mmCIF file of C-alpha atoms in Angstrom:
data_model
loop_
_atom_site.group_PDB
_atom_site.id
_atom_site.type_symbol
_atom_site.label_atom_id
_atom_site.label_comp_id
_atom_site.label_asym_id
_atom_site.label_seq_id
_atom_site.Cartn_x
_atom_site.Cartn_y
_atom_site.Cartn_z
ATOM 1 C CA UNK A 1 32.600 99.743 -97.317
ATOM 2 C CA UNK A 2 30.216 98.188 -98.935
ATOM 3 C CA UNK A 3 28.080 95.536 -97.170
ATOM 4 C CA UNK A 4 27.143 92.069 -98.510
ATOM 5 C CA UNK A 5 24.227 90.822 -99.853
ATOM 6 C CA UNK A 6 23.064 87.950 -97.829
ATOM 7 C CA UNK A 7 21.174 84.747 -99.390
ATOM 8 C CA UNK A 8 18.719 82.858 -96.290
ATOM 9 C CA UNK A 9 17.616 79.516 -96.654
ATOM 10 C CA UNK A 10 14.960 77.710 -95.134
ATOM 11 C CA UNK A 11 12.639 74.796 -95.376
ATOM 12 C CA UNK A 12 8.903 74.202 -96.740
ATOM 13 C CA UNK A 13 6.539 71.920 -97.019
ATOM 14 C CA UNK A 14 6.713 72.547 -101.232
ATOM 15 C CA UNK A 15 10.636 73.189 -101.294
ATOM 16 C CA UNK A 16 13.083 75.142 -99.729
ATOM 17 C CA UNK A 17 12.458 79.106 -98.755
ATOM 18 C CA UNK A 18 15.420 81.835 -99.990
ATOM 19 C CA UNK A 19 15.725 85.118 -98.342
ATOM 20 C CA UNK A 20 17.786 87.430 -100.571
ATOM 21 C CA UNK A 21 19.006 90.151 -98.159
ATOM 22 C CA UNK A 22 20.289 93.753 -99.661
ATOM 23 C CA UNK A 23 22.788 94.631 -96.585
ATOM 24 C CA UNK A 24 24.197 97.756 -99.113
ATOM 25 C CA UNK A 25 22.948 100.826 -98.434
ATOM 26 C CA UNK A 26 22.334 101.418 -101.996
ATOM 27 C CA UNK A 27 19.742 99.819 -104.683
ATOM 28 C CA UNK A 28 21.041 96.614 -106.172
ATOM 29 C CA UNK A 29 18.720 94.766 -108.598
ATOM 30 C CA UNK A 30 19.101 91.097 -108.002
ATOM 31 C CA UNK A 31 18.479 88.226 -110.074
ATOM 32 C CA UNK A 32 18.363 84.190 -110.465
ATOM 33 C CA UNK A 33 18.959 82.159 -113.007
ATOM 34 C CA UNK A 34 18.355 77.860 -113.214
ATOM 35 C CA UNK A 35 19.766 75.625 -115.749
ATOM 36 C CA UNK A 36 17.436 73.428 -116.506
ATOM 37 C CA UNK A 37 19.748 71.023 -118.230
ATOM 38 C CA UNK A 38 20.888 70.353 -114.881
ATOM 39 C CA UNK A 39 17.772 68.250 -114.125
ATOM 40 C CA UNK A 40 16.252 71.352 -111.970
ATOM 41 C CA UNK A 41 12.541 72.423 -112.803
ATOM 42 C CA UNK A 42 12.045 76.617 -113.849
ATOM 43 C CA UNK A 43 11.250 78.094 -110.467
ATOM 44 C CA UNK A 44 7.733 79.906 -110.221
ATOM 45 C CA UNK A 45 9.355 82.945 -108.692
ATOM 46 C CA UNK A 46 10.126 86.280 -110.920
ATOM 47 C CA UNK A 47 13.660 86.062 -111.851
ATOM 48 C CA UNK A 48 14.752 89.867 -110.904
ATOM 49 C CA UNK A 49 13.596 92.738 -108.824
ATOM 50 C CA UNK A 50 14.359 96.154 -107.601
ATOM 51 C CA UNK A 51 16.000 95.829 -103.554
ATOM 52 C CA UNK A 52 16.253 98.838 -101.973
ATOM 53 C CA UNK A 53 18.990 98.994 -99.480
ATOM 54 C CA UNK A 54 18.033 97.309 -96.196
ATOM 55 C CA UNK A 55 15.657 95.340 -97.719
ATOM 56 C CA UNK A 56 14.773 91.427 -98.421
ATOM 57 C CA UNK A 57 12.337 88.932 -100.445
ATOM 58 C CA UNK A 58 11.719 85.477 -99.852
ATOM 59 C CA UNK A 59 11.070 83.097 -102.839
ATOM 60 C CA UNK A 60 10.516 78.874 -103.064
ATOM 61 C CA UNK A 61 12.423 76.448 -105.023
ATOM 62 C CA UNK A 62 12.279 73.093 -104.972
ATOM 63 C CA UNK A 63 14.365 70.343 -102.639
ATOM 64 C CA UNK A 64 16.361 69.247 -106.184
ATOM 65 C CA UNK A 65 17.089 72.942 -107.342
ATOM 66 C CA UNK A 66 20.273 71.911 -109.102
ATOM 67 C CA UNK A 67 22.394 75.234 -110.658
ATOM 68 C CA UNK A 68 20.853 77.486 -109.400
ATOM 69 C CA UNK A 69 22.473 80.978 -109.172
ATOM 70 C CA UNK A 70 21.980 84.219 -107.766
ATOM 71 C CA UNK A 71 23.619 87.659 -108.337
ATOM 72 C CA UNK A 72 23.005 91.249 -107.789
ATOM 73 C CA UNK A 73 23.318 93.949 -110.713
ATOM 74 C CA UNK A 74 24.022 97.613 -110.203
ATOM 75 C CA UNK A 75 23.334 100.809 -111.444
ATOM 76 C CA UNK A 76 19.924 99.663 -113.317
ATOM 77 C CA UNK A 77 18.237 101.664 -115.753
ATOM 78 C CA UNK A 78 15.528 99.876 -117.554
ATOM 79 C CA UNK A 79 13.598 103.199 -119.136
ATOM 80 C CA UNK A 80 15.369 102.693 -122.715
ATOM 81 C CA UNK A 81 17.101 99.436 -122.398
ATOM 82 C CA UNK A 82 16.289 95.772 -121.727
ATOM 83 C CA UNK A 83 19.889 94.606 -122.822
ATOM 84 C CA UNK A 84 22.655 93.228 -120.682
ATOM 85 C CA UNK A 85 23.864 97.397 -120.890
ATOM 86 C CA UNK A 86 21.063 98.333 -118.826
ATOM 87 C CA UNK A 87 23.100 97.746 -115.697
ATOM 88 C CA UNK A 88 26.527 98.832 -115.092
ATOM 89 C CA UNK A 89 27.519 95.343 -113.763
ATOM 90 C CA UNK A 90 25.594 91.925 -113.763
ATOM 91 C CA UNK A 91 23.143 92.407 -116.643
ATOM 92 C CA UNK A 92 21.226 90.139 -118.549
ATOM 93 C CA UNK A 93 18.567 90.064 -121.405
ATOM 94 C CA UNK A 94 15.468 90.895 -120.488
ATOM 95 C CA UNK A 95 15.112 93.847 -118.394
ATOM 96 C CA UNK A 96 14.002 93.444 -114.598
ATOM 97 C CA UNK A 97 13.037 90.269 -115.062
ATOM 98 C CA UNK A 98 16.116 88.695 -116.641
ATOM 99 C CA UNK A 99 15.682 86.100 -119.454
ATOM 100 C CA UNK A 100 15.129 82.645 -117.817
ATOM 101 C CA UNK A 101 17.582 80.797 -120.012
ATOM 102 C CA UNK A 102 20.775 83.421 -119.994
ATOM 103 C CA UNK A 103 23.235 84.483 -117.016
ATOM 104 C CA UNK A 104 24.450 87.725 -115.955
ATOM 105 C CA UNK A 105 27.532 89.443 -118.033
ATOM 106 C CA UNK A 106 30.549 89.450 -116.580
ATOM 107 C CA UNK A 107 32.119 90.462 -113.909
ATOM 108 C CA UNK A 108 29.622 89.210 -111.019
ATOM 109 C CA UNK A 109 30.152 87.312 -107.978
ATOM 110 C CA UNK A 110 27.171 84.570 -108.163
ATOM 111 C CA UNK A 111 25.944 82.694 -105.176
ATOM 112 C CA UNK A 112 25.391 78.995 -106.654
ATOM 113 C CA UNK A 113 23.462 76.049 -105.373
ATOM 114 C CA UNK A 114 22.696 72.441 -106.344
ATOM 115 C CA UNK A 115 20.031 71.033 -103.813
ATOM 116 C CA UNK A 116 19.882 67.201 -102.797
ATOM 117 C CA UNK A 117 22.969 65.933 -104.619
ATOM 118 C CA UNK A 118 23.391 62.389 -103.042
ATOM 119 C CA UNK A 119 22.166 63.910 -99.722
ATOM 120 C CA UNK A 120 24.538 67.119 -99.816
ATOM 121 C CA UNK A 121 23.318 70.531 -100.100
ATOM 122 C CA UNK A 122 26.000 72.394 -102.330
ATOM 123 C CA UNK A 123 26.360 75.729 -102.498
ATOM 124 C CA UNK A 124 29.411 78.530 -103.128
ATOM 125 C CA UNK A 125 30.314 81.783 -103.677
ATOM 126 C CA UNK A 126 31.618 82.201 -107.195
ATOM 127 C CA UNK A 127 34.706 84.664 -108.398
ATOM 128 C CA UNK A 128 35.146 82.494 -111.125
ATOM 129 C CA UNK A 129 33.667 85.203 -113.114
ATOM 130 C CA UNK A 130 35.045 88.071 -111.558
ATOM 131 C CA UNK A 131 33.622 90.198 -108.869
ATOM 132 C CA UNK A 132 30.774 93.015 -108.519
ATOM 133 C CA UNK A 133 29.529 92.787 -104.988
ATOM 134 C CA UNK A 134 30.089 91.098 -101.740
ATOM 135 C CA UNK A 135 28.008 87.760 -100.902
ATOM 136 C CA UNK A 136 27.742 85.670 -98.109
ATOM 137 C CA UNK A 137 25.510 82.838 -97.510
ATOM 138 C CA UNK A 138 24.966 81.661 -94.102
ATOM 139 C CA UNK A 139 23.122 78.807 -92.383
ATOM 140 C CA UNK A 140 21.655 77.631 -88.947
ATOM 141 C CA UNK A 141 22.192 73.956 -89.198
ATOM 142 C CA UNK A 142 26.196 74.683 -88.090
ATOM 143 C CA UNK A 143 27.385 74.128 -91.732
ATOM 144 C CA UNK A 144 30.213 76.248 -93.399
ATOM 145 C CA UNK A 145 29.519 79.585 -94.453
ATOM 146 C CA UNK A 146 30.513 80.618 -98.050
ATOM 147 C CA UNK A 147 31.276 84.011 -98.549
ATOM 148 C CA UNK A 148 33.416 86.713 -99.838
ATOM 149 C CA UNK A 149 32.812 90.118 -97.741
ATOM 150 C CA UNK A 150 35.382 91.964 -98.714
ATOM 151 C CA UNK A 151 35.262 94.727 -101.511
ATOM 152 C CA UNK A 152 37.795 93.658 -103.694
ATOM 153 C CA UNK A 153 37.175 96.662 -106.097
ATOM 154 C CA UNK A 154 39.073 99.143 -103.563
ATOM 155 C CA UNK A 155 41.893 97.860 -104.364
ATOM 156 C CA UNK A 156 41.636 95.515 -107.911
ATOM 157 C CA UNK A 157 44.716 94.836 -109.660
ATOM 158 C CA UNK A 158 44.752 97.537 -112.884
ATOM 159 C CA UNK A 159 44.714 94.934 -115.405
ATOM 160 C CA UNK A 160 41.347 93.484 -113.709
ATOM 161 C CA UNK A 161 39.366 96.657 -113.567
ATOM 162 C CA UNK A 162 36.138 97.650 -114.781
ATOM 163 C CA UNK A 163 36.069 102.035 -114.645
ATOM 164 C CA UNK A 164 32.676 103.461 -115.008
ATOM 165 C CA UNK A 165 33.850 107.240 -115.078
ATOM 166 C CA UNK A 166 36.691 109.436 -116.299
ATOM 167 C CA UNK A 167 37.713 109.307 -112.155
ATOM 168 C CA UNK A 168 38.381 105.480 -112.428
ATOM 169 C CA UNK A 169 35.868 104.432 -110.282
ATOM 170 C CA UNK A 170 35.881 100.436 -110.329
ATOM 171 C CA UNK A 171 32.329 99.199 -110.334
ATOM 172 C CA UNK A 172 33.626 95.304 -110.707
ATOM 173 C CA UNK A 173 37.065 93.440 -110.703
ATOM 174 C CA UNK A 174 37.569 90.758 -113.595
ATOM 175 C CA UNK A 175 39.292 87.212 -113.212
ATOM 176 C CA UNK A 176 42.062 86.869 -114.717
ATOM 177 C CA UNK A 177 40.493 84.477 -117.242
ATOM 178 C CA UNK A 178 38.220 86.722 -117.831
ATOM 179 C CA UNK A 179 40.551 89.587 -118.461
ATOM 180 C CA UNK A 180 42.380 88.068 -121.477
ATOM 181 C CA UNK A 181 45.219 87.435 -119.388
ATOM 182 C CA UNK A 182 47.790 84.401 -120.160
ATOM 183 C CA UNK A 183 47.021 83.655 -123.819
ATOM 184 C CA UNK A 184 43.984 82.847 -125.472
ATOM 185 C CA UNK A 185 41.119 81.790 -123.163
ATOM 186 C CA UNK A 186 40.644 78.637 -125.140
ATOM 187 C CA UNK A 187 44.000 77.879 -124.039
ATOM 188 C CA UNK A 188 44.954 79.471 -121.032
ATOM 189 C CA UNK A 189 45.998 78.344 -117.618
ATOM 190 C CA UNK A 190 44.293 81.449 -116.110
ATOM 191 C CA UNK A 191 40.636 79.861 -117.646
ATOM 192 C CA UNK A 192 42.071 75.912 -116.825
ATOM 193 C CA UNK A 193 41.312 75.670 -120.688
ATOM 194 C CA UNK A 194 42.959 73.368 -123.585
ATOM 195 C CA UNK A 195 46.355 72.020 -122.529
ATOM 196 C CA UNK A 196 45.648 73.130 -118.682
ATOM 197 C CA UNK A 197 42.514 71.545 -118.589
ATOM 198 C CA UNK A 198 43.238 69.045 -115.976
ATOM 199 C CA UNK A 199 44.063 69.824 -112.375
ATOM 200 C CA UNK A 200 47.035 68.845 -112.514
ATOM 201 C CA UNK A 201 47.867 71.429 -115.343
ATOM 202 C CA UNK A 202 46.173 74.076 -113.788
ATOM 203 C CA UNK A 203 47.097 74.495 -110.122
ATOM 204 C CA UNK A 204 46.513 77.755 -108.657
ATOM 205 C CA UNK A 205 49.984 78.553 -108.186
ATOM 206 C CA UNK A 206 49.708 79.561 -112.237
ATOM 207 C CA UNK A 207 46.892 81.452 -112.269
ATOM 208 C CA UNK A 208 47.450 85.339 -112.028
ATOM 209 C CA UNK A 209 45.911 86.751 -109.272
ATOM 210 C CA UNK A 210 44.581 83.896 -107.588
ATOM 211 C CA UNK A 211 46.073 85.079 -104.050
ATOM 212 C CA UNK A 212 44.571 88.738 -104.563
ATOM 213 C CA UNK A 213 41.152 87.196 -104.632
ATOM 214 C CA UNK A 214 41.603 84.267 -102.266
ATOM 215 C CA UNK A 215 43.390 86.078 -99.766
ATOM 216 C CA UNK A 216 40.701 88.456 -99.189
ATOM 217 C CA UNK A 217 37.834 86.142 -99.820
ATOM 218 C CA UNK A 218 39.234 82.563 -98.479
ATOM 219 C CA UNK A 219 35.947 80.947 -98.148
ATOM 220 C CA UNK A 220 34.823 81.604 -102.021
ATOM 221 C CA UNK A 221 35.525 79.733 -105.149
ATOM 222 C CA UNK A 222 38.402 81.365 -106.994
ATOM 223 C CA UNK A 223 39.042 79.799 -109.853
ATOM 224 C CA UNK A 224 37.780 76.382 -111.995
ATOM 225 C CA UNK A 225 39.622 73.870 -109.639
ATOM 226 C CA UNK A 226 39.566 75.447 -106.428
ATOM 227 C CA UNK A 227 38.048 72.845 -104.812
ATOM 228 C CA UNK A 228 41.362 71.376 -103.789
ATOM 229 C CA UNK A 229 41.902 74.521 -101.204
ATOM 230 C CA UNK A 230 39.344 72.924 -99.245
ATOM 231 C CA UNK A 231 37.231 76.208 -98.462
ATOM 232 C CA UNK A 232 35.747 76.574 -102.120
ATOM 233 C CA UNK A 233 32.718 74.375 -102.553
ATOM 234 C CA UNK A 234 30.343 74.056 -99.539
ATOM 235 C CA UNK A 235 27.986 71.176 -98.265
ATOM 236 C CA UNK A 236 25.121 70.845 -95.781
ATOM 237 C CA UNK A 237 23.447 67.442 -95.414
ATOM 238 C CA UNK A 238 20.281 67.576 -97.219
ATOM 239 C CA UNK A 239 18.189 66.305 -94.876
ATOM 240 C CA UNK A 240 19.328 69.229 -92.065
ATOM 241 C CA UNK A 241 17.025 71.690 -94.179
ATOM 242 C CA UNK A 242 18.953 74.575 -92.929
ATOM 243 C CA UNK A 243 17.808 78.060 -92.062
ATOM 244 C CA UNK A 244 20.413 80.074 -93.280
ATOM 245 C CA UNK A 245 21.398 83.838 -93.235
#
């Protein structure tokens, strides 16, 4: 089974302190983006690395970080590449160091954050996108823990999987959205998209899949209006500062 990766926070005099943890015993290669139209200043911090299994780094960003994400790619080889194929799942432009102003490729399971949002601290795990690796992010302060530990690749639906070898070995699971499924994804009420893009139109009961990946993984966000199930999007009051793990 494999293990999650597990995203510490803590505060600094200069911001907040995250611990990425790599609790795989294999090499993942993680990475953070932040969307600076979001209001959010470009953290100082190098925006991949190499993380041996077992092993953690610690970086600063600051008390408004707002859209922030985090993600882990795997199967990196950077000696001839520096494209988003470079990594079997989660890659970006750039190479180790992922291009500042881009997210991963799809499927990925992101840990996201917004900072100091009328005194909440938001965070979630993300399936939105699909799914690549477990992720949990914990806290001290006695606030909800987002996560999704399961491996959801043991036993993806066929339509959602991503092979990376003759022997069908899934390396990542795809949303349905993201899969093509249910018309086109301008339009489709697996994306919440054109004539389902209310929540009203879009309720989870008519997206494909939803109860594969929210079964499992109750505590993540699903799909683009799963905020309703009331164990999608996280808070932490701001001013608790939490340690988390």
């Amino acid at each position: 089974m494999i293990k999650a990766i597990l995203l510490a926070v803590a505060s600094t005099v200069a911001g907040r302190t995250f611990t990425v943890q790599n609790s795989c015993s294999f090499t993942v290669w993680p990475a953070i983006f932040t969307d600076l139209n979001a209001g959010s200043s470009a953290l100082s911090t190098k925006t991949g690395w190499e993380a041996p299994g077992g092993s953690e780094f610690s970086f600063t960003v600051p008390e408004n970080w707002k859209s922030g994400r985090i993600w882990a790619r795997t199967g990196c080889d950077f000696t001839n590449s520096e494209g988003i194929g470079s990594c079997v799942t989660g890659g970006c432009l750039g190479g180790l160091q992922c291009d500042a102003n881009v997210v991963a490729h799809p499927p990925v399971t992101y840990a996201e954050f917004t900072l100091n949002n009328n005194g909440q601290d938001h965070y979630d795990v993300s399936l939105v996108g699909g799914f690549n690796l477990p992720i949990r992010i914990s806290n001290t302060a006695g606030c909800g823990y987002a996560e999704c530990t399961v491996n959801l690749n043991e036993h993806c639906p066929e339509p959602l999987k991503v092979p990376i070898d003759p022997n069908g070995t899934v390396a990542a699971c795809k949303s349905a959205c993201l899969a093509g499924l249910g018309g086109p994804p301008m339009n489709s009420p697996n994306c919440c998209t054109g004539r389902f893009a209310l929540p009203a139109k879009c309720p989870p009961s008519g997206v494909e899949y939803y109860t594969y990946f929210k079964n499992a993984c109750p505590n993540s966000y699903v799909y683009a209006y799963d905020e309703s199930s009331g164990t999608a999007l996280w808070t932490c009051p701001s001013s608790k500062k939490a340690d988390c793990e």
